[in-house]
mmCIF file of C-alpha atoms and ligand atoms in Angstrom:
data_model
loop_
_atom_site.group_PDB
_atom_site.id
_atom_site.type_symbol
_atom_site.label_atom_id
_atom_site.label_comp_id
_atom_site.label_asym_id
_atom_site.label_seq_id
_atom_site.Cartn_x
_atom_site.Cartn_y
_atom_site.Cartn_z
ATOM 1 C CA UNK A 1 0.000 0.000 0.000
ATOM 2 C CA UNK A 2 1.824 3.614 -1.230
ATOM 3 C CA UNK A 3 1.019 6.682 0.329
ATOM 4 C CA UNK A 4 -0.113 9.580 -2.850
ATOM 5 C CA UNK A 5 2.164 12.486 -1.778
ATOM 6 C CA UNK A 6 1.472 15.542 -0.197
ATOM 7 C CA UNK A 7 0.105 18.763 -1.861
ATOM 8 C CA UNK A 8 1.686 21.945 -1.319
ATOM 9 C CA UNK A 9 -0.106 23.160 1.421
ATOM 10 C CA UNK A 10 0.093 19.701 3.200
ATOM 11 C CA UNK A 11 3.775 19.691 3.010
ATOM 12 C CA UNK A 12 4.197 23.310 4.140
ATOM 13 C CA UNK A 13 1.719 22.688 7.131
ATOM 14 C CA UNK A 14 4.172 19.326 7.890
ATOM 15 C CA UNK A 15 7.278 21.343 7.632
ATOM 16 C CA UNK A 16 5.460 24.306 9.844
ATOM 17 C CA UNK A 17 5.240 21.430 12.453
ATOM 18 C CA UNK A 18 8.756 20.172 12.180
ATOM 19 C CA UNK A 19 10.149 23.755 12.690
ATOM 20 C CA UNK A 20 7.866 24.569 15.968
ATOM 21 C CA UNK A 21 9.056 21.225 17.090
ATOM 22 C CA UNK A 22 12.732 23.040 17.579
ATOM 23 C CA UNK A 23 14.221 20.855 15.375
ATOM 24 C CA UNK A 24 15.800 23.575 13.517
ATOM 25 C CA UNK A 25 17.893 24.347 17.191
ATOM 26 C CA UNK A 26 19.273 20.704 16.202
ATOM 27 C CA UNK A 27 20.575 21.569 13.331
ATOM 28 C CA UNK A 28 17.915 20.918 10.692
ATOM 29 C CA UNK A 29 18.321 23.029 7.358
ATOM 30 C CA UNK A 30 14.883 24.307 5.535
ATOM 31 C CA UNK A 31 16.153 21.530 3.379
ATOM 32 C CA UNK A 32 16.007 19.061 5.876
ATOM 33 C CA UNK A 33 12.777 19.741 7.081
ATOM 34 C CA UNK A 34 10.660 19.637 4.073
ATOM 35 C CA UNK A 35 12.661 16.523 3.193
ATOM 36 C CA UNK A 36 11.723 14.839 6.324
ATOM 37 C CA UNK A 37 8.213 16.175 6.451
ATOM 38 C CA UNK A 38 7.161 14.542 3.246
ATOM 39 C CA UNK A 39 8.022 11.959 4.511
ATOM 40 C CA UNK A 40 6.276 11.882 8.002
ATOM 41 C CA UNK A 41 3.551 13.497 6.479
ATOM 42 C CA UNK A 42 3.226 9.922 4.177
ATOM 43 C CA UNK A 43 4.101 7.755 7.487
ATOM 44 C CA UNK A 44 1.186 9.563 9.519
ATOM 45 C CA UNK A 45 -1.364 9.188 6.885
ATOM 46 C CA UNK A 46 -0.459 5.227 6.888
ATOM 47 C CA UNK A 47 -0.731 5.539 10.342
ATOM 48 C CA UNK A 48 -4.541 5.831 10.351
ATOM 49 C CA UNK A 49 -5.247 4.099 7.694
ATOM 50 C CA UNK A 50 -3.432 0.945 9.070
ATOM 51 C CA UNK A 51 -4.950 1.522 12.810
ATOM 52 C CA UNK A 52 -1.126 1.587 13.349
ATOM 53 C CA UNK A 53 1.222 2.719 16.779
ATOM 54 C CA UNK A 54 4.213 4.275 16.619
ATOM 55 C CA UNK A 55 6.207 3.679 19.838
ATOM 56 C CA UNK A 56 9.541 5.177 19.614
ATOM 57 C CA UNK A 57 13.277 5.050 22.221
ATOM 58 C CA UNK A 58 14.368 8.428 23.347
ATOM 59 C CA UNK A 59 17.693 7.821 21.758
ATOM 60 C CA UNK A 60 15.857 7.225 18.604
ATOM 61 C CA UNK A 61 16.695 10.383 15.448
ATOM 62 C CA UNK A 62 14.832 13.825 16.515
ATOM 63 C CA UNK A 63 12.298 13.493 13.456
ATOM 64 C CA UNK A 64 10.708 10.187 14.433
ATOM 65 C CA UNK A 65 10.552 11.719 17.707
ATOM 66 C CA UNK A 66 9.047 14.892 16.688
ATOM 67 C CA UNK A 67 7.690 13.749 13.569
ATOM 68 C CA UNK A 68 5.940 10.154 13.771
ATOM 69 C CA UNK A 69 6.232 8.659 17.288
ATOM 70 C CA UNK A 70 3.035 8.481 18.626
ATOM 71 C CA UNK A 71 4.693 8.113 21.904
ATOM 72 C CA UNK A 72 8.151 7.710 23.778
ATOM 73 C CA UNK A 73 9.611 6.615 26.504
ATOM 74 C CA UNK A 74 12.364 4.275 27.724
ATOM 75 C CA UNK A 75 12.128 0.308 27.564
ATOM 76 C CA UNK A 76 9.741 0.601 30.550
ATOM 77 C CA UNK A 77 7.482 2.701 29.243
ATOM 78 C CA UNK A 78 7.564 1.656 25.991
ATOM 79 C CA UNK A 79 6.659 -1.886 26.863
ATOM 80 C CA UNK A 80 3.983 -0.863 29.314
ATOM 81 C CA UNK A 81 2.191 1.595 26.649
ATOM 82 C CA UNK A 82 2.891 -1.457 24.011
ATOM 83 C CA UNK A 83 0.584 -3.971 26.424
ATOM 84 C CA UNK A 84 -2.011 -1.270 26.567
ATOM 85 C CA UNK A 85 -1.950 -0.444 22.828
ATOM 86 C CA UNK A 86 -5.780 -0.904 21.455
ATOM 87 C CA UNK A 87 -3.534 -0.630 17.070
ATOM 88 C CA UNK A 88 -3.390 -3.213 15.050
ATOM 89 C CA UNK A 89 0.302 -2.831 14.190
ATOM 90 C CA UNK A 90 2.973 -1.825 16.018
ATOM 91 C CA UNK A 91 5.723 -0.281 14.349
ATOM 92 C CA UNK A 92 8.263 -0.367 16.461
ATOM 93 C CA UNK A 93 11.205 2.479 16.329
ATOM 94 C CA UNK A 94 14.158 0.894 18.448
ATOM 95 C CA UNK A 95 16.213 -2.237 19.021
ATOM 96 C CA UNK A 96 15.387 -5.609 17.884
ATOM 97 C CA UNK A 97 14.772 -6.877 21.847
ATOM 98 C CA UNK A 98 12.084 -3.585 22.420
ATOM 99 C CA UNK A 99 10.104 -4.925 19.333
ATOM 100 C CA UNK A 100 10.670 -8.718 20.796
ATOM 101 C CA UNK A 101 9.261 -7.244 24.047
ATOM 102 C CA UNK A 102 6.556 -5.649 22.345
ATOM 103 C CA UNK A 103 5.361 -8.861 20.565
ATOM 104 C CA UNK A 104 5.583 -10.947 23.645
ATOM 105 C CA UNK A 105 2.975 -8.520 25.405
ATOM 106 C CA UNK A 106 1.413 -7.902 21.917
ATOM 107 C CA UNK A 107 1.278 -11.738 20.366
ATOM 108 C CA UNK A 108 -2.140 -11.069 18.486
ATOM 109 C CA UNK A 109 -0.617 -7.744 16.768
ATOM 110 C CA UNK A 110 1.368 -7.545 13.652
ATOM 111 C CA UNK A 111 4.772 -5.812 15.157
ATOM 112 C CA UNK A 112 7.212 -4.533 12.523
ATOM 113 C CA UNK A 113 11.003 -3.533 12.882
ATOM 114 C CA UNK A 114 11.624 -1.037 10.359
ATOM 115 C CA UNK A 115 15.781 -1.614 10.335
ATOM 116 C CA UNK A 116 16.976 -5.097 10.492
ATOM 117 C CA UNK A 117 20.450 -3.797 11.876
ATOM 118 C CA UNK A 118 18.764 -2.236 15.033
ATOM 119 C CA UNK A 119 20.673 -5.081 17.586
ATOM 120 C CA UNK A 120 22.144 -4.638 20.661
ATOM 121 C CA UNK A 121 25.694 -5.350 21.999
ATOM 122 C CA UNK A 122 24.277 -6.421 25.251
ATOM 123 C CA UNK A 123 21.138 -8.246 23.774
ATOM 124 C CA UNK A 124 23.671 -10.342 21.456
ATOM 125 C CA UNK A 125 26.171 -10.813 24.443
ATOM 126 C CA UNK A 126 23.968 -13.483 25.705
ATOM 127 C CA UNK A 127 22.628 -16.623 24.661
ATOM 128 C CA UNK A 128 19.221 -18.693 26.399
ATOM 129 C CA UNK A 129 21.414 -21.979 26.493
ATOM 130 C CA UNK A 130 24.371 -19.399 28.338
ATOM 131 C CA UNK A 131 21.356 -18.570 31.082
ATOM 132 C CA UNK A 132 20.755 -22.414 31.355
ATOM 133 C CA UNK A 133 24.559 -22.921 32.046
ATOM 134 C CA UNK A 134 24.417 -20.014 34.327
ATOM 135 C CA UNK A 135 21.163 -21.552 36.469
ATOM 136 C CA UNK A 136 23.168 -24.356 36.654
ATOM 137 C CA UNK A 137 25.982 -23.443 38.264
ATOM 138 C CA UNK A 138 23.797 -21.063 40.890
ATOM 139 C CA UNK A 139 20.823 -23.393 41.229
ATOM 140 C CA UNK A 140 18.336 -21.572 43.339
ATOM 141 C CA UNK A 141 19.394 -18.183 42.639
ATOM 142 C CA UNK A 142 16.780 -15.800 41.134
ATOM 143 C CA UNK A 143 17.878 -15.214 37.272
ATOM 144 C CA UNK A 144 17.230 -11.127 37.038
ATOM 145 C CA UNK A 145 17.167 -10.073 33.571
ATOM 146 C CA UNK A 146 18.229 -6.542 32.061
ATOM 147 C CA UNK A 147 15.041 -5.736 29.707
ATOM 148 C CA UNK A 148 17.798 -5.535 26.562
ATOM 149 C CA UNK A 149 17.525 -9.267 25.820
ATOM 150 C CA UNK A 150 16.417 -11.653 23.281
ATOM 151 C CA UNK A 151 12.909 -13.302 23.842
ATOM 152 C CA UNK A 152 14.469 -16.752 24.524
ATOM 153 C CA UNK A 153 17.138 -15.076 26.577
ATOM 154 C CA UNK A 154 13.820 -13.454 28.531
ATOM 155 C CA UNK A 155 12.477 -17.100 28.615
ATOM 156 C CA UNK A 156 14.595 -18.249 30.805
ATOM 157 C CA UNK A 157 14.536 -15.919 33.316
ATOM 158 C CA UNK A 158 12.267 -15.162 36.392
ATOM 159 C CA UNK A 159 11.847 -11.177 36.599
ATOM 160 C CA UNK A 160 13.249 -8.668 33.794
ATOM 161 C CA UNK A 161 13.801 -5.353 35.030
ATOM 162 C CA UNK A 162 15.012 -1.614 33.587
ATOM 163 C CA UNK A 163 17.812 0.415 34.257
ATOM 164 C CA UNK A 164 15.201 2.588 36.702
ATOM 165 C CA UNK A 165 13.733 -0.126 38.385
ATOM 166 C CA UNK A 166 16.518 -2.457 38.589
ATOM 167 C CA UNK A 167 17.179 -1.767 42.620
ATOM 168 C CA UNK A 168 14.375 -1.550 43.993
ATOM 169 C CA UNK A 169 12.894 -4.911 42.552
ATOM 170 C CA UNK A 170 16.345 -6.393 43.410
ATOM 171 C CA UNK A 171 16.209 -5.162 47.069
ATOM 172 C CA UNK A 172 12.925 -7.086 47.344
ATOM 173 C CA UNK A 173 13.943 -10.088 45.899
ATOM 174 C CA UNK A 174 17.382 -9.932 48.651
ATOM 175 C CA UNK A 175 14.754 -10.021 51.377
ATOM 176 C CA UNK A 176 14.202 -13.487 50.451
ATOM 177 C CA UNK A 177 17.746 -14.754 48.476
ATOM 178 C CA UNK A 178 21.113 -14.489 49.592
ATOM 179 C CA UNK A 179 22.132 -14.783 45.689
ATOM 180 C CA UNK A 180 20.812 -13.115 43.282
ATOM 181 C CA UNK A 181 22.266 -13.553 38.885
ATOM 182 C CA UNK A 182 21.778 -10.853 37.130
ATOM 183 C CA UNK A 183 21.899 -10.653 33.295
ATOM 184 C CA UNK A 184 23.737 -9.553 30.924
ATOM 185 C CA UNK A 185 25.317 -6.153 31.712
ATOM 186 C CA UNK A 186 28.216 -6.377 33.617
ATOM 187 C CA UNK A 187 28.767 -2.863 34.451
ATOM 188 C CA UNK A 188 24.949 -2.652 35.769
ATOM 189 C CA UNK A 189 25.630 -5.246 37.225
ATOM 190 C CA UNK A 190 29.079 -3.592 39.785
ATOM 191 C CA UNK A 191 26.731 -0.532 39.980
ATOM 192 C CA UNK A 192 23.728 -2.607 41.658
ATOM 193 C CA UNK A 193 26.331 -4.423 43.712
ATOM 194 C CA UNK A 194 27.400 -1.203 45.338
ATOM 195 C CA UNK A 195 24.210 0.438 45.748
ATOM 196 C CA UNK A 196 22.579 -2.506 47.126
ATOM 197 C CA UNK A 197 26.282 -3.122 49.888
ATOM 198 C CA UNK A 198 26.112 -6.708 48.001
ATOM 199 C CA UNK A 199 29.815 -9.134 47.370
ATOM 200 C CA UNK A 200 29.960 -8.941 43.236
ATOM 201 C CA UNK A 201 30.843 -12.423 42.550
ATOM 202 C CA UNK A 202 28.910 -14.108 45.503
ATOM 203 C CA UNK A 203 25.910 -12.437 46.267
ATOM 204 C CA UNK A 204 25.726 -10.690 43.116
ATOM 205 C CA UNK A 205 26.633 -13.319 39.984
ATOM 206 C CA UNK A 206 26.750 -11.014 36.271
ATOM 207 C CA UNK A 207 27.281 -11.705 33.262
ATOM 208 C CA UNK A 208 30.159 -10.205 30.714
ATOM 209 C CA UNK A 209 27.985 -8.912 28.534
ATOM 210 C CA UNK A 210 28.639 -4.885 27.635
ATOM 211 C CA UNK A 211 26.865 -1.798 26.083
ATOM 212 C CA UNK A 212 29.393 -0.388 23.230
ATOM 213 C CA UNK A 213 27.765 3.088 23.899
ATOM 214 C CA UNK A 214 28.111 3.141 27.762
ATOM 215 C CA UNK A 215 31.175 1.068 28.185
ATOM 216 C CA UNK A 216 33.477 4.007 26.663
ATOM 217 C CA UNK A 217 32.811 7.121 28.733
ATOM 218 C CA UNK A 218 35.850 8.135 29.899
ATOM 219 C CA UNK A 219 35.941 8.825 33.840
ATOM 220 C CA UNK A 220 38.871 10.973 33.812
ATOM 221 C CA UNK A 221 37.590 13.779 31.810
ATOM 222 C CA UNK A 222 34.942 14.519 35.027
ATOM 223 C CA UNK A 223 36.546 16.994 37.029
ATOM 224 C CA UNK A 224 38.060 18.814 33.541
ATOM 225 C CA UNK A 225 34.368 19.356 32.999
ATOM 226 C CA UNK A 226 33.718 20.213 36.590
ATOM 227 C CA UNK A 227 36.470 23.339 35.656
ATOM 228 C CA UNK A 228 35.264 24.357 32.830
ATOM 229 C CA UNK A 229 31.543 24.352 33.693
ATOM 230 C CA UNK A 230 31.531 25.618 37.136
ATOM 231 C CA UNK A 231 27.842 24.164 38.691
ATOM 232 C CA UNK A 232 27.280 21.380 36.108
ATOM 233 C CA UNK A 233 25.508 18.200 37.149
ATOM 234 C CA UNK A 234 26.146 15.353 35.572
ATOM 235 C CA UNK A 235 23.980 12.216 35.160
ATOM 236 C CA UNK A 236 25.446 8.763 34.294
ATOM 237 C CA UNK A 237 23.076 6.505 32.893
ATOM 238 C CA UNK A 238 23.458 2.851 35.086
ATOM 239 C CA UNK A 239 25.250 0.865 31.976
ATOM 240 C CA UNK A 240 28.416 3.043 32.523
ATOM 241 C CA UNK A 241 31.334 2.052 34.729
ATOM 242 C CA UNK A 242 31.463 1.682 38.483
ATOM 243 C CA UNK A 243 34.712 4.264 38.055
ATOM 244 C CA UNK A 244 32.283 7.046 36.075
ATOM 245 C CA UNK A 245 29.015 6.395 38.103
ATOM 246 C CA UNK A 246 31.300 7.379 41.319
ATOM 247 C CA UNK A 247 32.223 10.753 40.155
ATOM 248 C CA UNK A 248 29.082 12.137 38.773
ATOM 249 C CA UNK A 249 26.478 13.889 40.561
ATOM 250 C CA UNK A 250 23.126 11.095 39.231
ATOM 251 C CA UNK A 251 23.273 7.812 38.357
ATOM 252 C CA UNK A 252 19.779 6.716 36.219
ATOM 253 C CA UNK A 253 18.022 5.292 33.498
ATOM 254 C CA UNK A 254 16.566 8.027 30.962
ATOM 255 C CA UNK A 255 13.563 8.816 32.184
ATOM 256 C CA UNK A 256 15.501 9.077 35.506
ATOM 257 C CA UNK A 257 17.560 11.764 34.148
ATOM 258 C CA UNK A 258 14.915 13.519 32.445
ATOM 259 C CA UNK A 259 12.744 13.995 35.901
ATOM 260 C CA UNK A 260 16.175 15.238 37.539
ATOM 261 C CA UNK A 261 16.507 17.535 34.922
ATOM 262 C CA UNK A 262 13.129 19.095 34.897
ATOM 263 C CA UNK A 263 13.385 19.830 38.509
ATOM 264 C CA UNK A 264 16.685 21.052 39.113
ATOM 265 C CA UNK A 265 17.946 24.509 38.767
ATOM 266 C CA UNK A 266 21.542 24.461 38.102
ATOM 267 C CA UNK A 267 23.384 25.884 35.338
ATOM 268 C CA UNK A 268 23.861 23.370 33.029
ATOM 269 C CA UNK A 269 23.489 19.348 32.759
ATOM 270 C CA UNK A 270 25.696 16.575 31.011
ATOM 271 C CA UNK A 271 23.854 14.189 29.866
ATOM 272 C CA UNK A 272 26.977 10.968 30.315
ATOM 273 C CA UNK A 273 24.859 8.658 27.702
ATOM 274 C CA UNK A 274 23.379 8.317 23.816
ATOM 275 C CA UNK A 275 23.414 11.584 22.401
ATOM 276 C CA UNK A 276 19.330 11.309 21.555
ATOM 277 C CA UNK A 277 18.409 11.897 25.225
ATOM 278 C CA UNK A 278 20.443 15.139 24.755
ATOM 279 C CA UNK A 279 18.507 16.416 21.647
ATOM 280 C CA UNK A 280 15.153 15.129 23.309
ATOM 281 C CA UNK A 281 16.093 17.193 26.632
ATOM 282 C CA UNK A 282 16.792 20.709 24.503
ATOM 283 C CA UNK A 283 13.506 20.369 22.861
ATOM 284 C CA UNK A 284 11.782 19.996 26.252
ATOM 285 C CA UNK A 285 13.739 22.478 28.039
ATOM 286 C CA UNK A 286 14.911 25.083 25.671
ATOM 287 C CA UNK A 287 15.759 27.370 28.463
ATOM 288 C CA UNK A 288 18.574 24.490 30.251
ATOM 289 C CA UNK A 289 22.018 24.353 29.350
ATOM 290 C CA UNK A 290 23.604 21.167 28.340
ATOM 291 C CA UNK A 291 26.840 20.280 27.720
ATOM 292 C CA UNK A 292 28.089 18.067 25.121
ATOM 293 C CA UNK A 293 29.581 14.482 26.067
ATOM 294 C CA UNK A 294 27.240 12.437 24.208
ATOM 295 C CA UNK A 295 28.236 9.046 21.989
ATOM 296 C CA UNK A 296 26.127 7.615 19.092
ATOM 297 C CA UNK A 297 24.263 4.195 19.187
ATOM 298 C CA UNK A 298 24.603 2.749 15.106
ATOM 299 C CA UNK A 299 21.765 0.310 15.913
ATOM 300 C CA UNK A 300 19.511 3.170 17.392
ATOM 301 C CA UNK A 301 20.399 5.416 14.693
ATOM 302 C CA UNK A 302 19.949 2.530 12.136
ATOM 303 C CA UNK A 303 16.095 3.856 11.655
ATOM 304 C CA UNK A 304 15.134 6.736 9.401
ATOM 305 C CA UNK A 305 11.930 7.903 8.044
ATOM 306 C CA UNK A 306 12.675 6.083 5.064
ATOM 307 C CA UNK A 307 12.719 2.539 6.132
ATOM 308 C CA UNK A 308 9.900 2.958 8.324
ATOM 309 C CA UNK A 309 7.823 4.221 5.214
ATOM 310 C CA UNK A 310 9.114 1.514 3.322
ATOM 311 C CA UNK A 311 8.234 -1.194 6.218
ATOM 312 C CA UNK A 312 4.560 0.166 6.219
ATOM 313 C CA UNK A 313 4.274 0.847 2.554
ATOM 314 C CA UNK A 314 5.613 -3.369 1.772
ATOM 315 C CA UNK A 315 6.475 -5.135 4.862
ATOM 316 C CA UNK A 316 8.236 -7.867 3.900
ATOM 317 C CA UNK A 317 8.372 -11.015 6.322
ATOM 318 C CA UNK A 318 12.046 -10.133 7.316
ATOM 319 C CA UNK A 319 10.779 -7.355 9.245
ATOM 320 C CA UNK A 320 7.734 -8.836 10.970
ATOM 321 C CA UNK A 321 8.646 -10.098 14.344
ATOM 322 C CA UNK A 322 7.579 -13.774 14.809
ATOM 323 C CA UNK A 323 8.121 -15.750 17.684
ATOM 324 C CA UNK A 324 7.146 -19.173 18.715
ATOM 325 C CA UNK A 325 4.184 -19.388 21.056
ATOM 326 C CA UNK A 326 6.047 -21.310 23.525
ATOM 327 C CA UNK A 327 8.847 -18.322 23.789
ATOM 328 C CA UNK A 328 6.151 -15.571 24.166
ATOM 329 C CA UNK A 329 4.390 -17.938 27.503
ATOM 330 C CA UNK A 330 7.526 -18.036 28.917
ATOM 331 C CA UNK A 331 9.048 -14.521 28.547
ATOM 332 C CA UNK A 332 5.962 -13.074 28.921
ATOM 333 C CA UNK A 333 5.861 -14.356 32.725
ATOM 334 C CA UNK A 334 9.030 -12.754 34.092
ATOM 335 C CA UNK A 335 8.027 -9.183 32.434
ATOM 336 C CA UNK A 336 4.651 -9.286 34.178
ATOM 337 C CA UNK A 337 6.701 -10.141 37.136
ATOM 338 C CA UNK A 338 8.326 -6.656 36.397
ATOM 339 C CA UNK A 339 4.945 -4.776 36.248
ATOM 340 C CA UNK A 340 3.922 -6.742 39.616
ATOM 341 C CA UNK A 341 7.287 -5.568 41.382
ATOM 342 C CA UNK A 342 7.307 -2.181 39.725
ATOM 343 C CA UNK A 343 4.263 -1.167 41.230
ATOM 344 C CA UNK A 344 4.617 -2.586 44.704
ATOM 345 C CA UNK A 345 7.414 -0.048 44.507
ATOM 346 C CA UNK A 346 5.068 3.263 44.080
ATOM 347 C CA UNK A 347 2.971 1.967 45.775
ATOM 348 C CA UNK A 348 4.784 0.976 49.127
HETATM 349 S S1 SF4 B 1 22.724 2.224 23.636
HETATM 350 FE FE1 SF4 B 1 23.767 0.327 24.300
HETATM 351 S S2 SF4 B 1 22.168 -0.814 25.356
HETATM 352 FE FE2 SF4 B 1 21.113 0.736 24.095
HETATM 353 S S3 SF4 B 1 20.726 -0.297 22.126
HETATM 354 FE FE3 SF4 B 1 22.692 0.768 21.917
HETATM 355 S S4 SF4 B 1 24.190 -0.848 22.424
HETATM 356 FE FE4 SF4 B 1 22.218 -1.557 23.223
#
């Protein structure tokens, strides 16, 4: 199904949006935005006539944000909206694991992944038969699972959790274990050992697995920063290392950072993570400063406007997620175990 293309007036109205949108303060020529607003303008008009969603990462390019996502949020968010979705189709604008995620809670829905080179260095840094080995060697131990995993890899576990919610649903589950495994990110992993006073190695079993974005923020360069931004706060997100996360002033997931952000008053922010969260955060709060220290994700930035046109104009069956029915029982049991967890949390 092709999209006809926009008349003059449409595509001026699209661009209009675009521009109050700040995505010119990014960096976006006139050229830019007319370019991408044909082409949101096309993806938007599929969108209702395909009863389709458009859920979208925060670190995902500033014109699906601003232009097509019909909402965002990080993995948490995204895969609670995603089991609340009433669309037919999901199109999902992330990793591969977030559009896994949203099939599991989703199996009746078609759910597309516009880029087929949107992985995950964590995700891929784990097998399920790896978590099997792992049970084995810690039988009785809770399996805790970072939410950036493979469906099988989610299979085999018995709660997922985020970045945000990864302590206090691991402080509940020590009230009960004296070991706890927790999958795949091995720098999350040290973080939650010290915040939770646990032994990394005994009471606190990780994996090896790493993300390529997080793992290469550079510790030392801190209190150069500190200098030459007198006031800054800076706000690690929890898949840097234990060395960073010690000298910064916040230690988060995104929406974490974004909530510090929006209350705070001082003079300027670093945002220590995928540069999206710092184009997402200038939009929302044109009047903050933020300083640059930022690093790219490829398989975020895999998605353009382009590909997800083309995956809603001719989806081929590369881009559909399918999963076996016997995957999407299992994994779907530790992520409502999430949910259950999360909100005993804002609750109690
Ligand atoms: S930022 Fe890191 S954790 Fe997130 S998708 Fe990229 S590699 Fe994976």
């Amino acid at each position: 199904m092709t999209s006809r293309e926009p008349s003059e007036k449409e595509l001026s109205a699209e661009t209009d949006r675009l521009f109050e949108h700040g995505l010119s303060d990014l960096g976006y020529t006139d050229q830019d935005l007319e370019r991408c607003a044909r082409l949101t303008w096309k993806i938007n008009s599929l969108k209702k006539s395909q009863q389709a969603v458009i859920p979208a990462h925060v670190y995902q390019r500033a014109e699906i944000i601003h232009g097509v996502a019909d909402f965002i949020g990080d993995s948490y968010k995204l895969s609670k909206l995603c089991s609340e979705t009433k669309a037919r189709k999901i199109v999902f604008c992330g990793v591969r694991f977030m559009a896994e995620t949203a099939k599991i809670l989703n199996p009746e829905k078609e759910v597309l992944l516009p880029a087929l080179e949107a992985g995950c260095s964590l995700s891929e840094s784990i097998t399920a038969a790896d978590v099997r080995q792992v049970k084995a060697k810690h039988p009785g131990a809770p399996v805790v699972t970072y939410i950036n995993t493979s469906a099988d890899v989610k299979a085999e576990s018995d709660v997922i959790v985020t970045s945000a919610n990864a302590p206090q649903i691991m402080k509940k589950l020590y009230a009960k274990h004296d070991k706890i495994v927790f999958l795949p990110d091995e720098m999350m992993g040290a973080n939650l050992a010290k915040a939770l006073d646990k032994k990394l190695g005994k009471e606190l079993i990780t994996w090896k697995g790493r993300c390529i974005v997080h793992d290469n923020f550079d510790a030392s360069s801190v209190a150069l920063y500190r200098k030459m931004y007198p006031g800054v706060k800076i706000l690690a997100h929890s898949e840097c290392s234990p060395g960073l996360v010690s000298v910064v002033d916040m230690i988060g997931g995104t929406g974490d950072m974004m909530k510090f952000v929006e209350k705070s008053k001082a003079p300027s922010y670093m945002l220590v993570t995928e540069c999206g969260l710092g184009d997402l955060a200038r939009t929302k709060f044109p009047g903050k400063v933020f300083v640059p220290m930022c690093r790219l994700c490829p398989y975020m930035k895999a998605t353009g406007l382009e590909q997800i046109l083309r995956v809603m104009e001719k989806p081929s069956p590369t881009h559909r997620i399918e999963l076996p029915a016997d995957i999407i029982a299992k994994a779907r049991k530790p992520i409502e175990r999430m949910f259950e967890l999360s909100e005993d949390t804002v609750k109690l």
